[in-house]
XYZ file of C-alpha atoms in Angstrom:
135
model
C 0.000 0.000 0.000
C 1.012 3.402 -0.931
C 0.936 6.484 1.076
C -1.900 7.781 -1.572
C -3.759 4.539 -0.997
C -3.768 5.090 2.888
C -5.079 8.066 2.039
C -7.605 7.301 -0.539
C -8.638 4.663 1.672
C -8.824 6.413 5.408
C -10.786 9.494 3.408
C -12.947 7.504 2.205
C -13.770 5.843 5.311
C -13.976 9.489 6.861
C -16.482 10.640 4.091
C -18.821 7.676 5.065
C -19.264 8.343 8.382
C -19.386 12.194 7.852
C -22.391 11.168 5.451
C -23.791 9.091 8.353
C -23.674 12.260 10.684
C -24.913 14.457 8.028
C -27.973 12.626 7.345
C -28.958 10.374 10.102
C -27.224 11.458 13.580
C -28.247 15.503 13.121
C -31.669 14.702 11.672
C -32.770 11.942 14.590
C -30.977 14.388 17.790
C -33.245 16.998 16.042
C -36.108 15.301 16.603
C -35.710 14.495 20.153
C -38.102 15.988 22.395
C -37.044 18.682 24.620
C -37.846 16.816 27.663
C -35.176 14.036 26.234
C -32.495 16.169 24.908
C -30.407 15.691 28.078
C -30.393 12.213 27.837
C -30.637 11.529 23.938
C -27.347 14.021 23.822
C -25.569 12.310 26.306
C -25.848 9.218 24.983
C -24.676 10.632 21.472
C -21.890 11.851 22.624
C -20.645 8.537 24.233
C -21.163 6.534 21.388
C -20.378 8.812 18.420
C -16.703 9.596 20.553
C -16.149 5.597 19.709
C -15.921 6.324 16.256
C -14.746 9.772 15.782
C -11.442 8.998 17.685
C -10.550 6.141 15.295
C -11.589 7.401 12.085
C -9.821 10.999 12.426
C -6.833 8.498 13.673
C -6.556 7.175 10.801
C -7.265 10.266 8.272
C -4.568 11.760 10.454
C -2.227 9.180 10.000
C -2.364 8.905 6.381
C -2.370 12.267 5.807
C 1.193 12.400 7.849
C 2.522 9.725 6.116
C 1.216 11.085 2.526
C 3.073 14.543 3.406
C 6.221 13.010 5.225
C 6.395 10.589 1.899
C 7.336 14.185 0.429
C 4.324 14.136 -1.574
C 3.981 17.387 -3.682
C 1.365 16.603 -6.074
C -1.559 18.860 -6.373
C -4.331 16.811 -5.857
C -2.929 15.107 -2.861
C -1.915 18.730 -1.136
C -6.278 19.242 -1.710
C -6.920 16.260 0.070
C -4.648 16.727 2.919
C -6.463 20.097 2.780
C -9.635 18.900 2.530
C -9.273 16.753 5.794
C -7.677 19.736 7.947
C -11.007 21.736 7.014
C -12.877 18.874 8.472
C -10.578 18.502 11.394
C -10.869 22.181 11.804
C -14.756 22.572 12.020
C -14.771 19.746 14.372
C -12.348 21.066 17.069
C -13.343 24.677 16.511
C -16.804 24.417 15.699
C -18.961 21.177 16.370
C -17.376 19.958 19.314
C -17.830 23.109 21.603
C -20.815 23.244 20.429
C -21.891 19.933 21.313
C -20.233 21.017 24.967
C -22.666 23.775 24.874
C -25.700 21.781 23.854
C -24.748 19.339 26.674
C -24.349 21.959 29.501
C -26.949 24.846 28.315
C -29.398 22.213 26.223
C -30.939 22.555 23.031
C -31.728 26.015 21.085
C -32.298 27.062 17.777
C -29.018 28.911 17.771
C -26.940 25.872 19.216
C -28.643 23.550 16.509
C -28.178 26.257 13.903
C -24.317 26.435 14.666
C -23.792 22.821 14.651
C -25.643 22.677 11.195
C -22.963 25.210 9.696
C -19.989 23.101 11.391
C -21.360 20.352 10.184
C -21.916 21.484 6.271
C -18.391 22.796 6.688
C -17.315 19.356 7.632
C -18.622 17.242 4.896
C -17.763 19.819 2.334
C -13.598 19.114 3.698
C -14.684 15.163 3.465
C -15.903 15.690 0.005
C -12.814 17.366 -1.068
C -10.867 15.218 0.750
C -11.838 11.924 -0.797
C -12.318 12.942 -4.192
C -8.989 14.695 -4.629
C -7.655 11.352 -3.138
C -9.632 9.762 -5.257
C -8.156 11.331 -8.188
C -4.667 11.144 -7.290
């Protein structure tokens, strides 16, 4: 395996479960009820942490490898890029905001922010995996 194919590979793997969060975690925590929240968002958290951790692990790792490889092509630089925007809008943007949905609960606002981190997000996976893709 290549350095490219870790990548390919690992951004793939990150695009599916970004799609996953996209369009079936966000949509079912929306439609929680308030009097569940607490609970429903707790229990997200725990179990979504079991996958995040390993599959930015690995997206990390490949991308390290991919750049220490001295990889200067184009299309790989994008990916690498594309995967730092994702990494990016989760540690900056959807995580504290989950931290704030956890300790102030659920508003518009809160749900609204999340929803931009997490548009951000997939568009970096998208970019990510098809400039892999293509390299």
């Amino acid at each position: 395996m290549t350095p490219v194919d870790a990548l390919s590979a690992a951004a793939a793997l990150h695009l599916g479960f970004q799609l996953v969060v996209t369009a079936v975690v966000y949509p079912a925590l929306a439609e929680v009820p308030d009097d569940d929240w607490p609970r429903a968002h707790d229990a997200n958290s725990r179990r979504i942490t079991l996958v995040v951790g390993p599959v930015y692990g690995l997206l990390a790792a490949a991308c390290l490898w991919v750049l220490v490889s001295g990889s200067t092509q184009p299309l790989v630089l994008i990916s690498v890029a594309g995967a730092v925007i994702s990494a990016l809008a989760t540690a900056f943007g959807a995580a504290p905001v989950h931290g704030d949905l956890g300790r102030r609960g659920r508003t518009g606002h809160l749900m609204g922010r999340l929803r931009s981190a997490d548009r951000i997000r997939l568009g970096g996976a998208v970019l990510c995996a098809v400039f892999a893709l293509l390299a």
